Amino acid sequence: MLSDHILTLTIFLPVLGVAALFFVGKGNNQLIKIVGLLTTVLTFAISLFLFFRFDTAATANFQFKEYAVWIAGLNIGYYVGIDGISLLLIMLTTFLTPLALLGTWNSVHHRIREYTMMILLLEVGMVGVFAALDLFLFYIFWEAMLIPMYFIIGIWGGPERVYAAVKFILFTLFGSLLMLVAILALGYYASTIPGGYFTTNLVQLYNVGPRMALSLQTWMFLAFALSFAIKVPLFPLHTWLPDAHVQAPTAGSVLLAGVLLKMGTYGFIRFCLPLFPHAAFKFVPLLGILAVVGIIYGALVAMVQTDLKKLVAYSSVSHLGFVVLGIFSMTEEGMQGAVLQMVNHGLSTGALFLIVGMIYERAHTRAIADFGGVVKVMPVFSVFFMIVSLSSIGLPGLNGFVGEFLILLGAFKSTFFASTAYAVFAASGVILAAVYMLWAYQRIIFGKIREGGLYGGHALSDVNRREVLTLGAIVVFIVWIGVYPGTFLSKSAPAVKQLVQGLEFVRHGGQVRTTDAQIPISR
Amino acid sequence: MISVAMGITFSDITSSAPLVSLVLFSLLTLFVESLGKDKPVLSYWVSLLGVAVSLVLSFGHLGTGTPVFGGMLLQGGFAGYCNIVFLTSALLTILLSRGYLERMESHRGEFYILILFSTTGMMLMAGALNLITVFLGIELMSVSLYVLAGFMRKKVRSNESALKYFLLGAFATGFLLYGIALIYGTSGTTDLVAIRRLFPQLSHNPIFLVGCGMLVVAFSFKIAAVPFHMWAPDVYEGAPTTVSGFMSTGAKAAAFATFLLVFVRVFDIAGSSLSQVIAVIAAASMIVGNITAVAQNNIKRMLEYSSIAHAGYMLSGIAAANVEGETGILFYLLAYTFVNVGAFGIVSMMERQDDKNLSFDDYAGLSARRPMLALLMSIFMFSLAGIPPFAGFFGKYYVFLAAVKANMTWLAILGVLTSLVSVYYYLRLVVLMYFREGDADLEKPAPLESMIALAVAAAFIVVLGLYPSLMVV
């Protein structure tokens, strides 16, 4: 039955699009773009089934589970399934991908077919990462996704694209290769306990990881955490990010900031905390401090940027710091806030990169100093820019506020943080965000209009219908989450609650026990 | 226990059908070649047919191994699988060589005969059940390769390559023979099964251990592991490019098969000091191979140093000496064969007369003019770098798993860290082909059969990467 395989369909539908593109003539650019857009829209439509059929009252850890034996000798299975956390992130991915294509309809001029293929392949990897319940499968998606991103930056990027692409892939690989060894060691550890066998089945390993001695947990936690911290990126591992974001073409930046960074924070939630809880407790202060430093550092560096795209890139470092802080508060509020903030950041930063792309396409410059008085030539654009900026800052009534508020609440409440200083310093990041974002907005949109209305020697036209549609779709959700976040928070609540309770249980000496009897065990 | 029956029976022949058929076809090619001296195409087709027949027969010989020819050979099972690797390498090499040799004005039928003979040697090595058979196999393979390395006899480089390979190879043979002599001296037999029975007592005998050490040296030489790798870069650089591909896959695979056979299947070195020695050799190969490869500007030399590094990864499977190590190496060898024959194949297409067009920069902008070739090369490079979903990744996964299982996690960590270094130089080629402007192009379009061979190799890399169960049991 096809309805039993909705998740698999969501993951792999873009592959069909890639296959279809092979049959589209090379020069037929319009058709290529339409096939790409249709595929991603269809993928989004299918993922809506996941959203509406998701059962928040269910007691199972994961829903829409599918299992197939893949490599029997090593107990590796094609095992996918989602809980509320992965559901939201999958929705974010399938929502942003068509918008990334639509929003940059005319901004790619060569090798359009290959470009569309790469975006589609990227989507496969992104959705796959959030759906995988087998560490081997997860690793495949996690790594395979680097290839399309590498090409997207390297072929269609800016002038420094080669440097940025190589730096991106080397940084990310460095972390994930050590994670690979940890995956192997974890699977091997499972075979050393009585009655155990080598496995990479995540749900089974949830029972195994917490039983390990603290020293072993620590090493594995570090290997996993390094990989995720690079991806997030957590200060001081963030140096690849400004290069990659700035050099990537607009759609690449949107997906990079919107989705790829979330894989790091998702990894902390899905793997680091439940697999190595004791080690995680030990590292709360370190990660908490790095998160807070990242929040402030990212904001301060964003403030002094002269390039708008770079400013948005550094603001990501700051925003993702909030998410990490929320996760390591290990409270329900903080964790819920973190999950929601992942979605929020995807929406608002995705939109910001689209906005930067739109203005760059027109003026061929991104230097803030080249602009001023844009509101007079692009009034509609200025409204969108305003809403998105305010969302990014965290204005009440828009989405950013809800996420940041929950995170700060969790950080204040958390018994894992030794002092409230974490929350206090983090809160200053909200103020700094207002400074750099509004200041940039003011310099670009208000002030004196440039001579003859020319920016970088080009006259600016206001956003067209396609662009309004793209930004409008995002703004709908920015407002929705700001006004009624319950629609989304209710999805992730059970999973977050279970995780936090599990962590508390372990903290007080309990043994984690999740059962997953449905999984056939080969061998 | 194997009964030593003298005389050849009919079942000996049927059980070793892939080997026997290849020998017959080698002789047939020799005969055909002597008939039509100036028609190398004839030898080409006959040798192609011979390899294909033997390959098909090999698939029927994957069951349990049976000792044949009076216990000198063990056919089927392990040997059957290895035969598939060797024959795949030979088949792809032959398909890729014709166009190349014609362009280089060195197209002579002896080429194919030598490929067949050396493949026969490889098959003897993987199926050996006696140290004498090991020796015979290694020599048959190596002597053919010495000639192949110098096949472009008007080129100084090619002559240098052959001479170097021959002299150092002869030196390694000395080690091998001395090792066999010492083992014979302490155990009184060259029969591997008998040695296996005596192994518990012998493993404390220093002379026997020195003999084993000699074998490690000889095998390490053949797989070009550090510090016995000095010959390899010059030999690979000077040899005809498709031959370099053949040497780095078929010949290396054969040496690994023997290595596995003697040290894991027979001697069972798990946990011994010998396995520690091999682990050190593995580590040195990964480090030296990968770091030196970064500095190369010639693609052939880069591939050669990378092949030293890959020998290091595979050796960690032997050092681990467990089932995962063995299965991992076997999978790795097959994946590596597709990748490296393919990569050398593309290099041979790009190469021009007088060793021109062999540097990295000559690939700049290739994707604009030859998108298919650039795509294939990228797949090969990503697979070499061990990035999923390509087969190279799964090979590494398996051998590192073996290392972790054998409590050699440090080797796995070193392996992944050096892999990271390798990503830099493999992707450098991708950067040039896709991200840079340039006028890289083929001299003339590659023959259809070569392109098919490359496409098939790439297809297998993808399929084996996504579904390794196809070959791994």
PDB file of C-alpha atoms in Angstrom, chain B residues 101-340:
ATOM      1  CA  LEU B 101      47.307   1.786 -27.387  1.00  0.00           C
ATOM      2  CA  GLU B 102      46.221   2.695 -30.888  1.00  0.00           C
ATOM      3  CA  ARG B 103      46.536   6.360 -30.090  1.00  0.00           C
ATOM      4  CA  MET B 104      49.958   5.791 -28.553  1.00  0.00           C
ATOM      5  CA  GLU B 105      51.000   3.753 -31.614  1.00  0.00           C
ATOM      6  CA  SER B 106      51.856   0.763 -29.471  1.00  0.00           C
ATOM      7  CA  HIS B 107      49.024  -1.537 -30.336  1.00  0.00           C
ATOM      8  CA  ARG B 108      50.435  -5.054 -30.442  1.00  0.00           C
ATOM      9  CA  GLY B 109      48.745  -8.331 -29.654  1.00  0.00           C
ATOM     10  CA  GLU B 110      51.248  -9.373 -27.002  1.00  0.00           C
ATOM     11  CA  PHE B 111      49.605  -6.877 -24.709  1.00  0.00           C
ATOM     12  CA  TYR B 112      46.482  -8.988 -24.372  1.00  0.00           C
ATOM     13  CA  ILE B 113      48.422 -12.219 -24.003  1.00  0.00           C
ATOM     14  CA  LEU B 114      50.389 -10.738 -21.132  1.00  0.00           C
ATOM     15  CA  ILE B 115      47.231  -9.485 -19.447  1.00  0.00           C
ATOM     16  CA  LEU B 116      45.779 -12.981 -19.635  1.00  0.00           C
ATOM     17  CA  PHE B 117      48.914 -14.638 -18.313  1.00  0.00           C
ATOM     18  CA  SER B 118      49.217 -12.261 -15.442  1.00  0.00           C
ATOM     19  CA  THR B 119      45.533 -12.754 -14.593  1.00  0.00           C
ATOM     20  CA  THR B 120      46.192 -16.488 -14.544  1.00  0.00           C
ATOM     21  CA  GLY B 121      48.959 -15.852 -12.050  1.00  0.00           C
ATOM     22  CA  MET B 122      46.588 -13.865  -9.882  1.00  0.00           C
ATOM     23  CA  MET B 123      44.075 -16.661  -9.907  1.00  0.00           C
ATOM     24  CA  LEU B 124      46.769 -19.109  -8.839  1.00  0.00           C
ATOM     25  CA  MET B 125      47.681 -16.839  -5.948  1.00  0.00           C
ATOM     26  CA  ALA B 126      44.131 -16.548  -4.636  1.00  0.00           C
ATOM     27  CA  GLY B 127      43.548 -20.278  -4.995  1.00  0.00           C
ATOM     28  CA  ALA B 128      46.835 -21.418  -3.514  1.00  0.00           C
ATOM     29  CA  LEU B 129      46.866 -24.104  -0.883  1.00  0.00           C
ATOM     30  CA  ASN B 130      50.601 -24.510  -0.902  1.00  0.00           C
ATOM     31  CA  LEU B 131      53.401 -21.990  -0.577  1.00  0.00           C
ATOM     32  CA  ILE B 132      54.877 -23.254  -3.825  1.00  0.00           C
ATOM     33  CA  THR B 133      51.667 -22.375  -5.632  1.00  0.00           C
ATOM     34  CA  VAL B 134      51.808 -18.928  -4.037  1.00  0.00           C
ATOM     35  CA  PHE B 135      55.295 -18.500  -5.413  1.00  0.00           C
ATOM     36  CA  LEU B 136      54.353 -19.729  -8.866  1.00  0.00           C
ATOM     37  CA  GLY B 137      51.358 -17.439  -9.002  1.00  0.00           C
ATOM     38  CA  ILE B 138      53.283 -14.373  -7.871  1.00  0.00           C
ATOM     39  CA  GLU B 139      56.023 -14.980 -10.412  1.00  0.00           C
ATOM     40  CA  LEU B 140      53.669 -15.636 -13.318  1.00  0.00           C
ATOM     41  CA  MET B 141      51.795 -12.451 -12.493  1.00  0.00           C
ATOM     42  CA  SER B 142      54.867 -10.341 -11.854  1.00  0.00           C
ATOM     43  CA  VAL B 143      56.937 -11.395 -14.855  1.00  0.00           C
ATOM     44  CA  SER B 144      54.013 -10.595 -17.139  1.00  0.00           C
ATOM     45  CA  LEU B 145      53.638  -7.237 -15.451  1.00  0.00           C
ATOM     46  CA  TYR B 146      57.345  -6.425 -15.792  1.00  0.00           C
ATOM     47  CA  VAL B 147      56.919  -6.744 -19.529  1.00  0.00           C
ATOM     48  CA  LEU B 148      53.648  -4.840 -19.563  1.00  0.00           C
ATOM     49  CA  ALA B 149      55.210  -1.966 -17.638  1.00  0.00           C
ATOM     50  CA  GLY B 150      57.810  -1.635 -20.376  1.00  0.00           C
ATOM     51  CA  PHE B 151      55.356  -2.204 -23.151  1.00  0.00           C
ATOM     52  CA  MET B 152      55.952   1.191 -24.771  1.00  0.00           C
ATOM     53  CA  ARG B 153      59.451   0.232 -25.619  1.00  0.00           C
ATOM     54  CA  LYS B 154      60.360   3.463 -27.375  1.00  0.00           C
ATOM     55  CA  LYS B 155      59.634   5.497 -24.288  1.00  0.00           C
ATOM     56  CA  VAL B 156      62.487   5.914 -21.837  1.00  0.00           C
ATOM     57  CA  ARG B 157      60.055   6.290 -18.981  1.00  0.00           C
ATOM     58  CA  SER B 158      58.369   3.026 -19.775  1.00  0.00           C
ATOM     59  CA  ASN B 159      61.709   1.217 -19.928  1.00  0.00           C
ATOM     60  CA  GLU B 160      62.767   2.734 -16.642  1.00  0.00           C
ATOM     61  CA  SER B 161      59.511   1.630 -15.140  1.00  0.00           C
ATOM     62  CA  ALA B 162      59.951  -1.957 -16.259  1.00  0.00           C
ATOM     63  CA  LEU B 163      63.549  -2.173 -15.139  1.00  0.00           C
ATOM     64  CA  LYS B 164      62.819  -0.690 -11.748  1.00  0.00           C
ATOM     65  CA  TYR B 165      59.870  -2.941 -11.247  1.00  0.00           C
ATOM     66  CA  PHE B 166      61.875  -5.974 -12.297  1.00  0.00           C
ATOM     67  CA  LEU B 167      64.912  -5.302 -10.104  1.00  0.00           C
ATOM     68  CA  LEU B 168      62.956  -4.474  -6.993  1.00  0.00           C
ATOM     69  CA  GLY B 169      60.443  -7.195  -7.713  1.00  0.00           C
ATOM     70  CA  ALA B 170      63.253  -9.709  -7.920  1.00  0.00           C
ATOM     71  CA  PHE B 171      64.474  -8.457  -4.573  1.00  0.00           C
ATOM     72  CA  ALA B 172      61.032  -9.024  -3.071  1.00  0.00           C
ATOM     73  CA  THR B 173      60.967 -12.472  -4.586  1.00  0.00           C
ATOM     74  CA  GLY B 174      64.133 -13.175  -2.675  1.00  0.00           C
ATOM     75  CA  PHE B 175      62.373 -12.293   0.549  1.00  0.00           C
ATOM     76  CA  LEU B 176      59.459 -14.470  -0.399  1.00  0.00           C
ATOM     77  CA  LEU B 177      61.636 -17.484  -1.157  1.00  0.00           C
ATOM     78  CA  TYR B 178      63.725 -17.024   1.944  1.00  0.00           C
ATOM     79  CA  GLY B 179      60.562 -16.803   4.008  1.00  0.00           C
ATOM     80  CA  ILE B 180      59.167 -19.939   2.444  1.00  0.00           C
ATOM     81  CA  ALA B 181      62.477 -21.707   3.066  1.00  0.00           C
ATOM     82  CA  LEU B 182      62.476 -20.761   6.744  1.00  0.00           C
ATOM     83  CA  ILE B 183      58.879 -21.856   7.151  1.00  0.00           C
ATOM     84  CA  TYR B 184      59.672 -25.095   5.408  1.00  0.00           C
ATOM     85  CA  GLY B 185      62.703 -25.553   7.587  1.00  0.00           C
ATOM     86  CA  THR B 186      60.731 -25.280  10.788  1.00  0.00           C
ATOM     87  CA  SER B 187      57.548 -27.027   9.764  1.00  0.00           C
ATOM     88  CA  GLY B 188      58.874 -29.549   7.258  1.00  0.00           C
ATOM     89  CA  THR B 189      56.161 -28.747   4.731  1.00  0.00           C
ATOM     90  CA  THR B 190      54.962 -26.097   2.327  1.00  0.00           C
ATOM     91  CA  ASP B 191      51.387 -27.309   2.503  1.00  0.00           C
ATOM     92  CA  LEU B 192      49.302 -24.553   4.064  1.00  0.00           C
ATOM     93  CA  VAL B 193      46.820 -26.935   5.653  1.00  0.00           C
ATOM     94  CA  ALA B 194      49.612 -28.841   7.345  1.00  0.00           C
ATOM     95  CA  ILE B 195      51.220 -25.611   8.519  1.00  0.00           C
ATOM     96  CA  ARG B 196      47.909 -24.509   9.922  1.00  0.00           C
ATOM     97  CA  ARG B 197      47.771 -27.642  12.065  1.00  0.00           C
ATOM     98  CA  LEU B 198      51.284 -27.056  13.327  1.00  0.00           C
ATOM     99  CA  PHE B 199      50.737 -23.325  13.842  1.00  0.00           C
ATOM    100  CA  PRO B 200      50.072 -23.393  17.619  1.00  0.00           C
ATOM    101  CA  GLN B 201      53.498 -24.940  18.255  1.00  0.00           C
ATOM    102  CA  LEU B 202      55.284 -23.042  15.524  1.00  0.00           C
ATOM    103  CA  SER B 203      54.030 -19.639  16.535  1.00  0.00           C
ATOM    104  CA  HIS B 204      56.601 -19.607  19.344  1.00  0.00           C
ATOM    105  CA  ASN B 205      59.458 -20.636  17.129  1.00  0.00           C
ATOM    106  CA  PRO B 206      61.554 -17.537  16.342  1.00  0.00           C
ATOM    107  CA  ILE B 207      62.807 -18.913  13.039  1.00  0.00           C
ATOM    108  CA  PHE B 208      59.267 -19.586  11.891  1.00  0.00           C
ATOM    109  CA  LEU B 209      58.326 -16.054  12.894  1.00  0.00           C
ATOM    110  CA  VAL B 210      61.232 -14.630  10.933  1.00  0.00           C
ATOM    111  CA  GLY B 211      59.953 -16.612   7.973  1.00  0.00           C
ATOM    112  CA  CYS B 212      56.508 -15.087   8.440  1.00  0.00           C
ATOM    113  CA  GLY B 213      58.110 -11.665   8.688  1.00  0.00           C
ATOM    114  CA  MET B 214      59.816 -12.272   5.359  1.00  0.00           C
ATOM    115  CA  LEU B 215      56.454 -13.106   3.820  1.00  0.00           C
ATOM    116  CA  VAL B 216      54.986  -9.906   5.258  1.00  0.00           C
ATOM    117  CA  VAL B 217      57.805  -7.968   3.597  1.00  0.00           C
ATOM    118  CA  ALA B 218      57.255  -9.691   0.258  1.00  0.00           C
ATOM    119  CA  PHE B 219      53.499  -9.193   0.285  1.00  0.00           C
ATOM    120  CA  SER B 220      53.804  -5.612   1.508  1.00  0.00           C
ATOM    121  CA  PHE B 221      56.074  -4.982  -1.430  1.00  0.00           C
ATOM    122  CA  LYS B 222      53.480  -6.309  -3.838  1.00  0.00           C
ATOM    123  CA  ILE B 223      50.704  -4.191  -2.373  1.00  0.00           C
ATOM    124  CA  ALA B 224      53.046  -1.185  -2.155  1.00  0.00           C
ATOM    125  CA  ALA B 225      52.614  -0.598   1.562  1.00  0.00           C
ATOM    126  CA  VAL B 226      54.937   1.782   3.405  1.00  0.00           C
ATOM    127  CA  PRO B 227      57.916   1.348   3.818  1.00  0.00           C
ATOM    128  CA  PHE B 228      58.054  -1.046   0.846  1.00  0.00           C
ATOM    129  CA  HIS B 229      56.401   1.354  -1.578  1.00  0.00           C
ATOM    130  CA  MET B 230      59.386   3.224  -3.021  1.00  0.00           C
ATOM    131  CA  TRP B 231      59.216   1.508  -6.389  1.00  0.00           C
ATOM    132  CA  ALA B 232      55.566   2.167  -6.997  1.00  0.00           C
ATOM    133  CA  PRO B 233      55.268   5.840  -8.040  1.00  0.00           C
ATOM    134  CA  ASP B 234      57.943   5.635 -10.722  1.00  0.00           C
ATOM    135  CA  VAL B 235      56.697   2.319 -12.013  1.00  0.00           C
ATOM    136  CA  TYR B 236      53.086   3.465 -12.233  1.00  0.00           C
ATOM    137  CA  GLU B 237      54.049   6.755 -13.791  1.00  0.00           C
ATOM    138  CA  GLY B 238      56.160   5.191 -16.517  1.00  0.00           C
ATOM    139  CA  ALA B 239      53.965   2.217 -17.316  1.00  0.00           C
ATOM    140  CA  PRO B 240      51.221   2.530 -19.931  1.00  0.00           C
ATOM    141  CA  THR B 241      48.320   4.170 -18.102  1.00  0.00           C
ATOM    142  CA  THR B 242      45.857   1.336 -18.435  1.00  0.00           C
ATOM    143  CA  VAL B 243      48.538  -1.044 -17.173  1.00  0.00           C
ATOM    144  CA  SER B 244      48.966   1.159 -14.123  1.00  0.00           C
ATOM    145  CA  GLY B 245      45.253   0.767 -13.526  1.00  0.00           C
ATOM    146  CA  PHE B 246      45.576  -2.982 -13.904  1.00  0.00           C
ATOM    147  CA  MET B 247      48.543  -3.160 -11.549  1.00  0.00           C
ATOM    148  CA  SER B 248      46.889  -1.051  -8.890  1.00  0.00           C
ATOM    149  CA  THR B 249      43.749  -3.190  -8.887  1.00  0.00           C
ATOM    150  CA  GLY B 250      44.235  -6.733 -10.195  1.00  0.00           C
ATOM    151  CA  ALA B 251      47.812  -7.195  -9.034  1.00  0.00           C
ATOM    152  CA  LYS B 252      47.154  -5.489  -5.745  1.00  0.00           C
ATOM    153  CA  ALA B 253      44.000  -7.509  -5.220  1.00  0.00           C
ATOM    154  CA  ALA B 254      45.936 -10.705  -5.865  1.00  0.00           C
ATOM    155  CA  ALA B 255      48.577  -9.767  -3.340  1.00  0.00           C
ATOM    156  CA  PHE B 256      45.861  -8.951  -0.818  1.00  0.00           C
ATOM    157  CA  ALA B 257      44.151 -12.246  -1.511  1.00  0.00           C
ATOM    158  CA  THR B 258      47.369 -14.104  -0.740  1.00  0.00           C
ATOM    159  CA  PHE B 259      47.991 -11.931   2.271  1.00  0.00           C
ATOM    160  CA  LEU B 260      44.542 -12.802   3.604  1.00  0.00           C
ATOM    161  CA  LEU B 261      44.898 -16.410   2.687  1.00  0.00           C
ATOM    162  CA  VAL B 262      48.186 -16.929   4.448  1.00  0.00           C
ATOM    163  CA  PHE B 263      47.869 -14.653   7.436  1.00  0.00           C
ATOM    164  CA  VAL B 264      44.185 -14.666   8.279  1.00  0.00           C
ATOM    165  CA  ARG B 265      42.737 -17.852   6.864  1.00  0.00           C
ATOM    166  CA  VAL B 266      45.716 -20.079   7.600  1.00  0.00           C
ATOM    167  CA  PHE B 267      47.906 -18.553  10.278  1.00  0.00           C
ATOM    168  CA  ASP B 268      45.207 -16.685  12.184  1.00  0.00           C
ATOM    169  CA  ILE B 269      47.371 -13.897  13.508  1.00  0.00           C
ATOM    170  CA  ALA B 270      44.564 -12.180  15.447  1.00  0.00           C
ATOM    171  CA  GLY B 271      45.946 -10.568  18.584  1.00  0.00           C
ATOM    172  CA  SER B 272      49.521 -11.606  17.894  1.00  0.00           C
ATOM    173  CA  SER B 273      52.559  -9.384  17.577  1.00  0.00           C
ATOM    174  CA  LEU B 274      52.437  -9.999  13.837  1.00  0.00           C
ATOM    175  CA  SER B 275      49.092  -8.262  13.682  1.00  0.00           C
ATOM    176  CA  GLN B 276      50.577  -5.305  15.544  1.00  0.00           C
ATOM    177  CA  VAL B 277      53.341  -5.104  12.950  1.00  0.00           C
ATOM    178  CA  ILE B 278      50.785  -5.124  10.160  1.00  0.00           C
ATOM    179  CA  ALA B 279      48.782  -2.443  11.952  1.00  0.00           C
ATOM    180  CA  VAL B 280      51.866  -0.229  12.027  1.00  0.00           C
ATOM    181  CA  ILE B 281      52.461  -0.822   8.313  1.00  0.00           C
ATOM    182  CA  ALA B 282      48.817   0.039   7.677  1.00  0.00           C
ATOM    183  CA  ALA B 283      49.069   3.250   9.669  1.00  0.00           C
ATOM    184  CA  ALA B 284      52.285   4.287   7.938  1.00  0.00           C
ATOM    185  CA  SER B 285      50.740   3.627   4.522  1.00  0.00           C
ATOM    186  CA  MET B 286      47.693   5.746   5.271  1.00  0.00           C
ATOM    187  CA  ILE B 287      49.783   8.635   6.527  1.00  0.00           C
ATOM    188  CA  VAL B 288      52.547   8.608   3.933  1.00  0.00           C
ATOM    189  CA  GLY B 289      50.265   7.781   1.016  1.00  0.00           C
ATOM    190  CA  ASN B 290      47.723  10.478   1.721  1.00  0.00           C
ATOM    191  CA  ILE B 291      50.105  13.236   2.674  1.00  0.00           C
ATOM    192  CA  THR B 292      52.407  12.645  -0.263  1.00  0.00           C
ATOM    193  CA  ALA B 293      49.483  12.503  -2.650  1.00  0.00           C
ATOM    194  CA  VAL B 294      48.524  16.057  -1.703  1.00  0.00           C
ATOM    195  CA  ALA B 295      51.776  17.360  -3.153  1.00  0.00           C
ATOM    196  CA  GLN B 296      51.437  15.647  -6.543  1.00  0.00           C
ATOM    197  CA  ASN B 297      50.762  17.487  -9.745  1.00  0.00           C
ATOM    198  CA  ASN B 298      50.731  14.507 -12.033  1.00  0.00           C
ATOM    199  CA  ILE B 299      47.447  12.614 -11.907  1.00  0.00           C
ATOM    200  CA  LYS B 300      49.078   9.235 -12.344  1.00  0.00           C
ATOM    201  CA  ARG B 301      51.374   9.881  -9.414  1.00  0.00           C
ATOM    202  CA  MET B 302      48.504  11.150  -7.326  1.00  0.00           C
ATOM    203  CA  LEU B 303      46.518   7.992  -8.038  1.00  0.00           C
ATOM    204  CA  GLU B 304      49.556   5.940  -7.178  1.00  0.00           C
ATOM    205  CA  TYR B 305      50.106   7.564  -3.800  1.00  0.00           C
ATOM    206  CA  SER B 306      46.422   7.312  -3.135  1.00  0.00           C
ATOM    207  CA  SER B 307      46.694   3.635  -3.921  1.00  0.00           C
ATOM    208  CA  ILE B 308      49.339   3.316  -1.211  1.00  0.00           C
ATOM    209  CA  ALA B 309      46.880   4.918   1.175  1.00  0.00           C
ATOM    210  CA  HIS B 310      44.133   2.531   0.134  1.00  0.00           C
ATOM    211  CA  ALA B 311      46.481  -0.368   0.737  1.00  0.00           C
ATOM    212  CA  GLY B 312      46.789   1.039   4.243  1.00  0.00           C
ATOM    213  CA  TYR B 313      43.019   1.062   4.769  1.00  0.00           C
ATOM    214  CA  MET B 314      42.735  -2.484   3.560  1.00  0.00           C
ATOM    215  CA  LEU B 315      45.677  -3.612   5.653  1.00  0.00           C
ATOM    216  CA  SER B 316      43.818  -2.511   8.754  1.00  0.00           C
ATOM    217  CA  GLY B 317      41.383  -5.281   7.869  1.00  0.00           C
ATOM    218  CA  ILE B 318      44.237  -7.787   7.835  1.00  0.00           C
ATOM    219  CA  ALA B 319      45.660  -6.431  11.070  1.00  0.00           C
ATOM    220  CA  ALA B 320      42.228  -6.904  12.634  1.00  0.00           C
ATOM    221  CA  ALA B 321      42.238 -10.470  11.299  1.00  0.00           C
ATOM    222  CA  ASN B 322      38.552 -11.116  11.919  1.00  0.00           C
ATOM    223  CA  VAL B 323      35.632 -12.037   9.714  1.00  0.00           C
ATOM    224  CA  GLU B 324      34.688  -8.396   9.220  1.00  0.00           C
ATOM    225  CA  GLY B 325      38.223  -7.629   8.136  1.00  0.00           C
ATOM    226  CA  GLU B 326      38.210 -10.370   5.559  1.00  0.00           C
ATOM    227  CA  THR B 327      34.773  -9.563   4.175  1.00  0.00           C
ATOM    228  CA  GLY B 328      35.601  -5.889   4.253  1.00  0.00           C
ATOM    229  CA  ILE B 329      38.773  -6.331   2.246  1.00  0.00           C
ATOM    230  CA  LEU B 330      37.038  -8.502  -0.322  1.00  0.00           C
ATOM    231  CA  PHE B 331      34.336  -5.895  -0.802  1.00  0.00           C
ATOM    232  CA  TYR B 332      36.876  -3.100  -0.785  1.00  0.00           C
ATOM    233  CA  LEU B 333      38.945  -4.814  -3.476  1.00  0.00           C
ATOM    234  CA  LEU B 334      35.984  -5.139  -5.801  1.00  0.00           C
ATOM    235  CA  ALA B 335      34.887  -1.551  -5.272  1.00  0.00           C
ATOM    236  CA  TYR B 336      38.429  -0.322  -5.659  1.00  0.00           C
ATOM    237  CA  THR B 337      38.844  -2.287  -8.869  1.00  0.00           C
ATOM    238  CA  PHE B 338      35.888  -0.576 -10.498  1.00  0.00           C
ATOM    239  CA  VAL B 339      37.006   2.816  -9.265  1.00  0.00           C
ATOM    240  CA  ASN B 340      40.672   2.699 -10.037  1.00  0.00           C
TER     241      ASN B 340
END
